[in-house]
């Protein structure tokens, strides 16, 4: 039987590559596994040889110690892989298929799944609606920053690529289908981006860059990206975005007006989440900053897409309210402007097939937009440290050396 190395959370600021059990078609006890999920049989699942798996900003929140993630948790929810074993009840997925794995784990049977809300499946996480691989409070499904991983409900969850050779040629783009590209696209779609829209994206990390590229794909006339990191702003400019530097003391509205001639946009996307910082010189953490600022600069009756992560438990929060996810949001401002906003996990399956076709037809270049950077599995701890420092890269782990040079 093959071995299985995996990226493991050790404690705040520290990850290591450890040897773990080769996956089977049953969910065993382990760090973060909900007791009600222990022993869950998954003959509807498959074992994947991981071709590529990406480091996500959501992983970084855990590694910083900003969640209640337990030590020993195997990380990773952005997974692309080759099927090497299928369960008894799998009908349509075959050994050898190359597939993208939505980061949402969904059963395909519950009311939410049948209505297309796969981010809040009712049957895979005993704690609450919604689940994901390698993530805190998500049921304990083992993460995919590993050599091998088990995927349940395979016929429902997996997106098979139509041509293996073509997929391997475009794997750096296709690896983004598991999360970051659909998540950014979801942010833009739920913000109402359409032909001719003016759009503001808060945050030039990988999700923000994916949202900006998605807004361009949807036909936006101007996409403005705001951040406090010049390297990430330069990455946004590299594919045609306007940018605003939030370390400047000029207000966001003033900087937008300098670009558009008016201090507001049609649509806004929050790609930052709960570790937001205030604007201007010497800004400190202020978790409601982005939400309040995008309400201010979005026009009346505009829409706000919020793919940025917000949590119900934050041990490192700036105050007691934020520790339980309660933020000082100016809901009165949003109400007065008749704005609407959409939150929560992106339902990846709503978008990933169409975005796959866009990649295969050369309509988008998401890997270039987010500056995809390939690393071997053993370099994951270094990549986590670099990502935390703010480098303008999306790290793609290649456990088996299968990603073409």
Coordinates of C-alpha atoms in Angstrom, one line a residue, residues 46-341:
X46 CA -13.3 7.3 -4.2
X47 CA -9.6 7.6 -3.3
X48 CA -7.8 10.2 -5.3
X49 CA -4.1 10.5 -6.1
X50 CA -3.7 14.2 -5.6
X51 CA -2.4 15.9 -8.7
X52 CA -2.5 19.5 -7.3
X53 CA -3.8 21.0 -4.1
X54 CA -3.6 24.7 -3.3
X55 CA -2.9 26.8 -0.2
X56 CA -5.9 29.0 0.6
X57 CA -6.3 32.1 2.6
X58 CA -8.9 30.3 4.6
X59 CA -6.2 27.8 5.6
X60 CA -4.1 30.7 6.7
X61 CA -6.7 31.9 9.1
X62 CA -6.4 28.5 10.9
X63 CA -2.6 28.5 10.8
X64 CA -2.5 32.0 12.3
X65 CA -4.4 30.6 15.3
X66 CA -7.5 32.6 14.5
X67 CA -9.9 29.7 14.7
X68 CA -10.5 26.8 17.1
X69 CA -8.7 24.3 14.8
X70 CA -7.2 21.4 16.8
X71 CA -3.5 20.5 16.5
X72 CA -3.0 17.6 14.1
X73 CA -5.7 18.7 11.7
X74 CA -4.7 17.8 8.1
X75 CA -5.2 20.8 6.0
X76 CA -6.4 21.4 2.4
X77 CA -9.7 21.8 0.6
X78 CA -8.6 22.8 -2.9
X79 CA -8.1 19.4 -4.6
X80 CA -7.6 18.1 -8.1
X81 CA -6.8 14.4 -8.5
X82 CA -6.8 11.1 -10.4
X83 CA -9.1 8.4 -9.3
X84 CA -7.2 5.3 -8.1
X85 CA -10.0 3.4 -6.2
X86 CA -13.8 3.5 -6.4
X87 CA -16.3 2.5 -3.8
X88 CA -18.9 -0.2 -4.3
X89 CA -21.7 2.3 -4.9
X90 CA -19.9 4.6 -7.3
X91 CA -21.6 4.2 -10.7
X92 CA -20.2 6.9 -13.1
X93 CA -16.7 7.8 -12.0
X94 CA -14.0 5.4 -13.0
X95 CA -10.4 4.6 -12.1
X96 CA -8.1 6.9 -14.1
X97 CA -10.5 9.8 -14.3
X98 CA -8.9 13.2 -13.7
X99 CA -11.3 15.3 -11.6
X100 CA -11.8 18.6 -9.8
X101 CA -13.1 18.4 -6.2
X102 CA -15.4 21.1 -5.0
X103 CA -14.3 22.2 -1.6
X104 CA -17.9 21.9 -0.4
X105 CA -18.7 18.3 0.6
X106 CA -22.3 17.7 -0.4
X107 CA -24.5 14.6 -0.3
X108 CA -26.7 15.4 -3.4
X109 CA -29.7 14.1 -1.5
X110 CA -30.8 16.7 1.0
X111 CA -33.1 19.7 0.3
X112 CA -30.2 22.1 0.2
X113 CA -28.3 20.1 -2.4
X114 CA -31.4 19.6 -4.5
X115 CA -32.0 23.3 -4.5
X116 CA -28.4 24.0 -5.6
X117 CA -27.1 25.2 -2.2
X118 CA -24.3 22.7 -1.9
X119 CA -22.3 25.0 0.4
X120 CA -24.9 24.2 3.2
X121 CA -25.5 20.5 2.7
X122 CA -27.5 19.1 5.6
X123 CA -26.1 15.6 5.8
X124 CA -22.3 15.8 5.9
X125 CA -21.6 17.8 9.1
X126 CA -23.3 17.0 12.3
X127 CA -22.5 20.4 13.8
X128 CA -24.1 22.7 11.2
X129 CA -25.0 23.0 7.6
X130 CA -22.0 22.9 5.2
X131 CA -18.8 21.0 5.2
X132 CA -15.3 21.1 3.7
X133 CA -12.1 19.0 3.6
X134 CA -9.5 19.8 6.2
X135 CA -11.3 22.6 7.9
X136 CA -12.3 23.4 11.5
X137 CA -15.8 22.6 12.6
X138 CA -16.7 21.1 9.2
X139 CA -17.2 17.5 10.3
X140 CA -13.7 16.3 10.3
X141 CA -13.3 15.2 6.7
X142 CA -9.5 14.7 6.1
X143 CA -7.8 17.5 4.1
X144 CA -6.3 17.2 0.7
X145 CA -2.9 18.8 1.0
X146 CA -1.6 15.2 0.9
X147 CA -0.6 12.5 -1.6
X148 CA -3.9 10.8 -1.4
X149 CA -7.4 11.7 -0.2
X150 CA -10.9 10.2 0.1
X151 CA -13.8 12.0 -1.6
X152 CA -17.3 11.0 -0.5
X153 CA -20.4 11.0 -2.7
X154 CA -18.1 10.9 -5.7
X155 CA -20.7 10.7 -8.5
X156 CA -22.2 13.9 -7.2
X157 CA -19.2 15.8 -6.1
X158 CA -16.5 15.2 -8.7
X159 CA -16.2 17.2 -11.9
X160 CA -14.5 14.9 -14.5
X161 CA -12.3 16.7 -17.1
X162 CA -13.3 15.6 -20.6
X163 CA -9.7 15.1 -21.9
X164 CA -6.9 14.0 -19.6
X165 CA -4.0 15.3 -21.8
X166 CA -5.7 18.7 -22.3
X167 CA -6.4 18.9 -18.6
X168 CA -2.8 18.3 -17.6
X169 CA -1.7 21.0 -20.1
X170 CA -4.0 23.5 -18.3
X171 CA -3.8 22.1 -14.8
X172 CA -2.6 25.3 -13.3
X173 CA -5.8 27.0 -14.4
X174 CA -8.0 24.0 -13.7
X175 CA -6.7 23.5 -10.2
X176 CA -8.4 26.8 -9.3
X177 CA -11.9 25.3 -10.0
X178 CA -12.0 23.6 -6.6
X179 CA -12.5 26.9 -4.7
X180 CA -10.8 30.1 -5.6
X181 CA -12.1 30.7 -9.1
X182 CA -15.8 29.8 -8.4
X183 CA -15.5 31.7 -5.1
X184 CA -14.3 34.8 -6.8
X185 CA -16.8 34.4 -9.5
X186 CA -19.6 33.9 -7.0
X187 CA -18.6 37.1 -5.3
X188 CA -18.9 39.0 -8.6
X189 CA -22.1 37.3 -9.6
X190 CA -23.8 37.9 -6.3
X191 CA -22.7 41.5 -6.4
X192 CA -24.6 41.9 -9.7
X193 CA -21.6 42.4 -12.0
X194 CA -22.7 42.6 -15.6
X195 CA -21.8 44.3 -18.9
X196 CA -20.5 47.8 -18.2
X197 CA -20.5 47.6 -14.4
X198 CA -18.1 49.5 -12.3
X199 CA -16.7 47.2 -9.6
X200 CA -14.7 47.5 -6.4
X201 CA -13.0 44.4 -5.0
X202 CA -11.7 44.7 -1.4
X203 CA -8.6 42.6 -1.1
X204 CA -5.9 41.7 -3.6
X205 CA -5.2 38.3 -2.2
X206 CA -5.9 35.3 -4.4
X207 CA -9.7 35.4 -3.9
X208 CA -9.8 39.1 -4.6
X209 CA -7.7 38.7 -7.7
X210 CA -10.0 35.8 -8.8
X211 CA -13.1 38.0 -8.2
X212 CA -11.5 40.8 -10.2
X213 CA -10.7 38.5 -13.1
X214 CA -14.2 37.1 -12.9
X215 CA -15.7 40.6 -13.0
X216 CA -13.7 41.3 -16.2
X217 CA -15.0 38.0 -17.6
X218 CA -18.6 39.1 -16.8
X219 CA -18.1 42.3 -18.8
X220 CA -17.3 45.0 -16.2
X221 CA -16.1 48.2 -17.7
X222 CA -13.8 49.1 -14.8
X223 CA -12.5 46.9 -12.0
X224 CA -10.9 48.6 -9.0
X225 CA -9.0 46.5 -6.4
X226 CA -8.1 47.9 -3.0
X227 CA -5.3 46.6 -0.7
X228 CA -2.5 47.7 1.6
X229 CA 0.1 45.5 -0.1
X230 CA 1.8 47.1 -3.1
X231 CA 3.0 43.7 -4.5
X232 CA -0.5 42.4 -4.6
X233 CA -1.8 45.6 -6.1
X234 CA 0.8 45.3 -8.8
X235 CA -0.4 41.8 -9.5
X236 CA -4.0 43.2 -10.0
X237 CA -2.7 45.9 -12.4
X238 CA -0.9 43.2 -14.4
X239 CA -4.2 42.0 -15.9
X240 CA -5.8 45.4 -16.3
X241 CA -7.3 46.4 -13.0
X242 CA -7.2 49.8 -11.5
X243 CA -6.0 49.9 -7.9
X244 CA -6.3 51.9 -4.7
X245 CA -3.7 51.9 -1.9
X246 CA -5.5 51.7 1.4
X247 CA -2.5 52.8 3.4
X248 CA -3.1 56.3 2.1
X249 CA -5.0 58.7 4.3
X250 CA -7.3 59.7 1.4
X251 CA -10.7 58.0 1.9
X252 CA -11.7 55.0 -0.3
X253 CA -14.5 57.2 -1.8
X254 CA -12.0 59.9 -2.7
X255 CA -9.7 57.4 -4.4
X256 CA -12.5 55.9 -6.3
X257 CA -13.7 59.3 -7.5
X258 CA -10.2 60.0 -8.8
X259 CA -10.6 56.9 -11.0
X260 CA -14.2 57.1 -12.0
X261 CA -15.2 60.7 -11.6
X262 CA -17.8 59.7 -9.0
X263 CA -17.2 58.3 -5.5
X264 CA -19.2 55.1 -5.9
X265 CA -19.4 51.9 -7.9
X266 CA -22.2 49.7 -9.1
X267 CA -21.0 46.6 -7.3
X268 CA -18.6 45.6 -4.6
X269 CA -16.9 42.4 -3.4
X270 CA -15.5 41.7 0.1
X271 CA -12.6 39.3 -0.5
X272 CA -11.0 40.1 2.9
X273 CA -13.2 38.7 5.7
X274 CA -12.8 38.9 9.4
X275 CA -9.1 39.8 9.7
X276 CA -9.8 43.2 8.0
X277 CA -7.7 46.2 8.9
X278 CA -8.7 49.9 8.9
X279 CA -7.6 52.3 6.3
X280 CA -4.8 54.9 6.4
X281 CA -1.4 55.2 8.1
X282 CA -1.0 52.9 11.1
X283 CA -4.3 51.2 10.6
X284 CA -5.1 48.4 13.1
X285 CA -7.4 45.4 12.9
X286 CA -11.0 46.4 12.6
X287 CA -13.1 43.4 11.5
X288 CA -16.1 45.4 10.2
X289 CA -14.1 47.9 8.1
X290 CA -14.5 46.3 4.8
X291 CA -18.2 45.6 5.2
X292 CA -18.9 49.2 6.2
X293 CA -16.7 50.7 3.5
X294 CA -18.3 48.8 0.7
X295 CA -21.7 49.8 1.8
X296 CA -20.5 53.4 1.7
X297 CA -19.1 53.3 -1.8
X298 CA -21.7 51.1 -3.5
X299 CA -24.5 53.0 -5.1
X300 CA -28.1 52.9 -4.0
X301 CA -29.8 49.6 -4.7
X302 CA -26.4 48.1 -5.4
X303 CA -25.4 44.6 -4.4
X304 CA -22.5 43.4 -2.3
X305 CA -20.9 40.0 -2.7
X306 CA -19.1 38.7 0.4
X307 CA -17.0 35.6 -0.3
X308 CA -14.5 36.7 2.4
X309 CA -14.6 34.4 5.4
X310 CA -16.4 35.4 8.6
X311 CA -16.3 33.0 11.6
X312 CA -18.4 32.3 14.7
X313 CA -15.4 31.8 16.8
X314 CA -12.1 33.8 16.7
X315 CA -9.8 33.3 19.7
X316 CA -7.5 36.2 18.5
X317 CA -10.3 38.8 17.9
X318 CA -9.8 42.4 19.0
X319 CA -12.8 42.4 21.4
X320 CA -15.3 40.1 23.1
X321 CA -18.0 40.6 20.5
X322 CA -15.7 39.8 17.5
X323 CA -14.6 36.6 19.3
X324 CA -18.1 35.2 18.6
X325 CA -18.5 36.8 15.2
X326 CA -20.5 39.8 16.3
X327 CA -19.3 42.9 14.4
X328 CA -20.3 46.6 14.4
X329 CA -21.8 46.7 10.9
X330 CA -23.6 49.9 9.8
X331 CA -26.7 48.0 8.8
X332 CA -28.7 51.2 8.9
X333 CA -26.6 52.6 6.0
X334 CA -27.2 49.5 3.9
X335 CA -30.9 49.6 4.7
X336 CA -31.1 53.3 3.8
X337 CA -29.5 52.7 0.4
X338 CA -31.6 49.6 -0.3
X339 CA -28.6 47.5 -0.8
X340 CA -28.5 43.7 -0.7
X341 CA -25.7 41.3 0.2

